[in-house]
mmCIF file of C-alpha atoms in Angstrom:
data_model
loop_
_atom_site.group_PDB
_atom_site.id
_atom_site.type_symbol
_atom_site.label_atom_id
_atom_site.label_comp_id
_atom_site.label_asym_id
_atom_site.label_seq_id
_atom_site.Cartn_x
_atom_site.Cartn_y
_atom_site.Cartn_z
ATOM 1 C CA UNK A 1 32.854 -82.960 81.411
ATOM 2 C CA UNK A 2 34.257 -85.035 78.525
ATOM 3 C CA UNK A 3 33.227 -83.482 74.906
ATOM 4 C CA UNK A 4 35.246 -85.552 72.691
ATOM 5 C CA UNK A 5 36.479 -88.933 72.065
ATOM 6 C CA UNK A 6 40.213 -87.967 72.102
ATOM 7 C CA UNK A 7 40.014 -87.048 76.157
ATOM 8 C CA UNK A 8 37.550 -89.831 77.155
ATOM 9 C CA UNK A 9 40.307 -92.215 75.912
ATOM 10 C CA UNK A 10 43.315 -90.169 77.455
ATOM 11 C CA UNK A 11 41.415 -90.220 80.368
ATOM 12 C CA UNK A 12 40.619 -94.422 80.305
ATOM 13 C CA UNK A 13 44.849 -94.854 79.505
ATOM 14 C CA UNK A 14 45.419 -92.540 82.098
ATOM 15 C CA UNK A 15 42.526 -94.220 84.783
ATOM 16 C CA UNK A 16 44.391 -97.735 83.534
ATOM 17 C CA UNK A 17 48.178 -96.125 84.245
ATOM 18 C CA UNK A 18 46.927 -94.829 87.527
ATOM 19 C CA UNK A 19 43.725 -97.066 89.000
ATOM 20 C CA UNK A 20 41.686 -94.537 91.550
ATOM 21 C CA UNK A 21 39.791 -95.676 94.828
ATOM 22 C CA UNK A 22 36.540 -95.328 93.585
ATOM 23 C CA UNK A 23 35.908 -93.997 89.565
ATOM 24 C CA UNK A 24 32.272 -92.310 89.939
ATOM 25 C CA UNK A 25 31.426 -90.985 86.566
ATOM 26 C CA UNK A 26 28.749 -89.065 85.788
ATOM 27 C CA UNK A 27 28.335 -89.115 81.878
ATOM 28 C CA UNK A 28 27.227 -85.108 81.278
ATOM 29 C CA UNK A 29 26.457 -85.263 77.618
ATOM 30 C CA UNK A 30 22.646 -84.007 77.523
ATOM 31 C CA UNK A 31 21.573 -81.531 80.577
ATOM 32 C CA UNK A 32 18.383 -81.852 82.097
ATOM 33 C CA UNK A 33 16.828 -78.753 80.019
ATOM 34 C CA UNK A 34 18.020 -80.467 76.999
ATOM 35 C CA UNK A 35 21.207 -78.781 75.719
ATOM 36 C CA UNK A 36 23.715 -81.235 74.010
ATOM 37 C CA UNK A 37 26.870 -80.876 75.720
ATOM 38 C CA UNK A 38 28.872 -83.565 74.119
ATOM 39 C CA UNK A 39 28.746 -85.134 70.379
ATOM 40 C CA UNK A 40 26.987 -88.284 69.847
ATOM 41 C CA UNK A 41 30.800 -89.831 68.721
ATOM 42 C CA UNK A 42 31.873 -90.491 71.998
ATOM 43 C CA UNK A 43 29.190 -93.217 72.814
ATOM 44 C CA UNK A 44 30.824 -95.898 72.342
ATOM 45 C CA UNK A 45 34.063 -94.535 73.454
ATOM 46 C CA UNK A 46 32.462 -93.989 76.442
ATOM 47 C CA UNK A 47 30.230 -97.315 76.775
ATOM 48 C CA UNK A 48 33.610 -99.306 75.865
ATOM 49 C CA UNK A 49 36.270 -98.036 77.824
ATOM 50 C CA UNK A 50 34.709 -95.760 81.045
ATOM 51 C CA UNK A 51 32.006 -97.518 81.816
ATOM 52 C CA UNK A 52 33.241 -101.073 82.795
ATOM 53 C CA UNK A 53 35.834 -99.451 85.024
ATOM 54 C CA UNK A 54 33.200 -97.281 86.700
ATOM 55 C CA UNK A 55 32.259 -97.997 90.182
ATOM 56 C CA UNK A 56 29.119 -96.148 90.170
ATOM 57 C CA UNK A 57 27.321 -94.169 86.724
ATOM 58 C CA UNK A 58 25.249 -91.634 87.351
ATOM 59 C CA UNK A 59 22.916 -90.889 84.301
ATOM 60 C CA UNK A 60 20.168 -88.318 84.014
ATOM 61 C CA UNK A 61 17.329 -89.762 81.773
ATOM 62 C CA UNK A 62 18.490 -88.223 78.766
ATOM 63 C CA UNK A 63 21.765 -89.228 79.273
ATOM 64 C CA UNK A 64 21.104 -92.733 80.125
ATOM 65 C CA UNK A 65 18.475 -92.561 77.063
ATOM 66 C CA UNK A 66 21.433 -91.685 74.854
ATOM 67 C CA UNK A 67 23.729 -94.455 76.865
ATOM 68 C CA UNK A 68 21.149 -97.010 75.213
ATOM 69 C CA UNK A 69 20.669 -95.544 71.809
ATOM 70 C CA UNK A 70 17.936 -93.017 72.131
ATOM 71 C CA UNK A 71 14.898 -95.267 74.048
ATOM 72 C CA UNK A 72 12.346 -92.864 75.695
ATOM 73 C CA UNK A 73 12.557 -93.218 79.812
ATOM 74 C CA UNK A 74 8.986 -92.207 81.265
ATOM 75 C CA UNK A 75 7.991 -94.558 83.771
ATOM 76 C CA UNK A 76 9.975 -95.836 86.964
ATOM 77 C CA UNK A 77 9.602 -99.296 85.056
ATOM 78 C CA UNK A 78 11.873 -97.750 82.212
ATOM 79 C CA UNK A 79 14.458 -96.683 84.667
ATOM 80 C CA UNK A 80 14.795 -99.949 86.085
ATOM 81 C CA UNK A 81 15.357 -101.442 82.080
ATOM 82 C CA UNK A 82 17.691 -98.574 81.646
ATOM 83 C CA UNK A 83 19.625 -99.234 84.764
ATOM 84 C CA UNK A 84 19.677 -102.551 84.375
ATOM 85 C CA UNK A 85 20.547 -101.995 80.627
ATOM 86 C CA UNK A 86 23.681 -99.915 81.264
ATOM 87 C CA UNK A 87 24.967 -101.862 84.301
ATOM 88 C CA UNK A 88 25.061 -104.673 82.381
ATOM 89 C CA UNK A 89 27.774 -102.414 79.934
ATOM 90 C CA UNK A 90 30.139 -102.873 82.970
ATOM 91 C CA UNK A 91 30.091 -100.364 86.370
ATOM 92 C CA UNK A 92 29.858 -102.189 89.660
ATOM 93 C CA UNK A 93 26.566 -99.630 90.267
ATOM 94 C CA UNK A 94 24.273 -97.345 88.762
ATOM 95 C CA UNK A 95 22.213 -94.546 89.827
ATOM 96 C CA UNK A 96 19.430 -92.825 87.134
ATOM 97 C CA UNK A 97 18.369 -89.999 88.042
ATOM 98 C CA UNK A 98 14.556 -88.699 87.173
ATOM 99 C CA UNK A 99 14.360 -85.754 88.717
ATOM 100 C CA UNK A 100 12.291 -84.787 85.936
ATOM 101 C CA UNK A 101 10.904 -88.116 84.883
ATOM 102 C CA UNK A 102 7.199 -86.721 83.418
ATOM 103 C CA UNK A 103 4.913 -89.075 85.152
ATOM 104 C CA UNK A 104 6.194 -88.949 88.921
ATOM 105 C CA UNK A 105 5.221 -85.961 90.868
ATOM 106 C CA UNK A 106 8.316 -87.326 92.613
ATOM 107 C CA UNK A 107 12.424 -87.052 92.453
ATOM 108 C CA UNK A 108 12.741 -90.653 91.683
ATOM 109 C CA UNK A 109 16.239 -92.008 91.479
ATOM 110 C CA UNK A 110 16.912 -96.026 90.550
ATOM 111 C CA UNK A 111 19.788 -97.282 92.197
ATOM 112 C CA UNK A 112 20.886 -100.244 90.813
ATOM 113 C CA UNK A 113 23.808 -102.632 92.254
ATOM 114 C CA UNK A 114 23.729 -105.721 90.101
ATOM 115 C CA UNK A 115 21.436 -107.758 92.101
ATOM 116 C CA UNK A 116 18.838 -105.540 93.473
ATOM 117 C CA UNK A 117 16.794 -102.243 92.725
ATOM 118 C CA UNK A 118 16.886 -99.077 94.998
ATOM 119 C CA UNK A 119 13.897 -96.496 94.851
ATOM 120 C CA UNK A 120 14.991 -93.260 96.197
ATOM 121 C CA UNK A 121 12.345 -90.677 95.968
ATOM 122 C CA UNK A 122 12.133 -87.472 97.607
ATOM 123 C CA UNK A 123 9.837 -84.198 96.781
ATOM 124 C CA UNK A 124 10.804 -82.418 93.704
ATOM 125 C CA UNK A 125 11.946 -79.395 93.918
ATOM 126 C CA UNK A 126 10.397 -76.397 92.188
ATOM 127 C CA UNK A 127 13.121 -73.938 91.281
ATOM 128 C CA UNK A 128 14.574 -72.305 88.028
ATOM 129 C CA UNK A 129 17.887 -72.933 89.738
ATOM 130 C CA UNK A 130 18.996 -76.483 89.186
ATOM 131 C CA UNK A 131 21.463 -76.483 87.037
ATOM 132 C CA UNK A 132 24.464 -78.735 87.693
ATOM 133 C CA UNK A 133 22.551 -81.027 90.414
ATOM 134 C CA UNK A 134 23.550 -83.867 88.739
ATOM 135 C CA UNK A 135 27.124 -83.137 88.879
ATOM 136 C CA UNK A 136 26.616 -82.125 92.331
ATOM 137 C CA UNK A 137 25.391 -85.353 93.110
ATOM 138 C CA UNK A 138 27.874 -86.913 91.496
ATOM 139 C CA UNK A 139 30.329 -84.807 93.249
ATOM 140 C CA UNK A 140 29.014 -85.550 96.605
ATOM 141 C CA UNK A 141 29.020 -89.100 96.120
ATOM 142 C CA UNK A 142 32.852 -89.504 95.072
ATOM 143 C CA UNK A 143 33.683 -87.737 98.563
ATOM 144 C CA UNK A 144 31.721 -89.669 100.493
ATOM 145 C CA UNK A 145 33.112 -92.855 98.959
ATOM 146 C CA UNK A 146 37.124 -91.423 99.560
ATOM 147 C CA UNK A 147 35.803 -90.969 103.277
ATOM 148 C CA UNK A 148 35.720 -94.589 102.878
ATOM 149 C CA UNK A 149 31.546 -95.128 102.335
ATOM 150 C CA UNK A 150 29.841 -97.961 101.038
ATOM 151 C CA UNK A 151 28.330 -97.455 98.310
ATOM 152 C CA UNK A 152 24.645 -97.298 98.361
ATOM 153 C CA UNK A 153 24.827 -95.167 101.812
ATOM 154 C CA UNK A 154 27.384 -93.031 100.165
ATOM 155 C CA UNK A 155 24.293 -92.092 97.960
ATOM 156 C CA UNK A 156 21.397 -92.297 100.049
ATOM 157 C CA UNK A 157 23.577 -89.836 102.146
ATOM 158 C CA UNK A 158 24.283 -87.680 99.641
ATOM 159 C CA UNK A 159 20.922 -87.633 97.844
ATOM 160 C CA UNK A 160 19.454 -85.890 101.065
ATOM 161 C CA UNK A 161 22.265 -83.666 102.007
ATOM 162 C CA UNK A 162 22.617 -82.162 98.127
ATOM 163 C CA UNK A 163 18.980 -81.446 98.214
ATOM 164 C CA UNK A 164 18.895 -79.295 101.610
ATOM 165 C CA UNK A 165 21.021 -76.808 98.904
ATOM 166 C CA UNK A 166 17.643 -76.300 97.004
#
């Protein structure tokens, strides 16, 4: 979690100095339950510095909304528009996580690689124990990329495998 502008800037400087094989940015700012985890002051720094360096950014619906100035995301179409808008900020790929999308009985994620949209659906898991699922997914994607996988297969494989833990 990157709670301050200063920490985001330090990370940005270090990533410029020491490039990584694949940068997965999970903008942990707002939890799925609605808890604000980072101040709004970091949004500009996040957009201007980290997103252009990212190989993939993985916001949940509330984080995507925050990155886009507070627009409401209520449908799959909204998620596609959000993914495209976030992509225009510089990351090479975007995965908008819609596990709590109100207009769907499924968990729906939208992956956008700049050319095509991929709608990734699975049954929504009804549980009270789902904190950290987005962080877990981002970590799984990072691990798969570190093993040499391409982006879309890394997202698909890990999206399936991490849901088995719930």
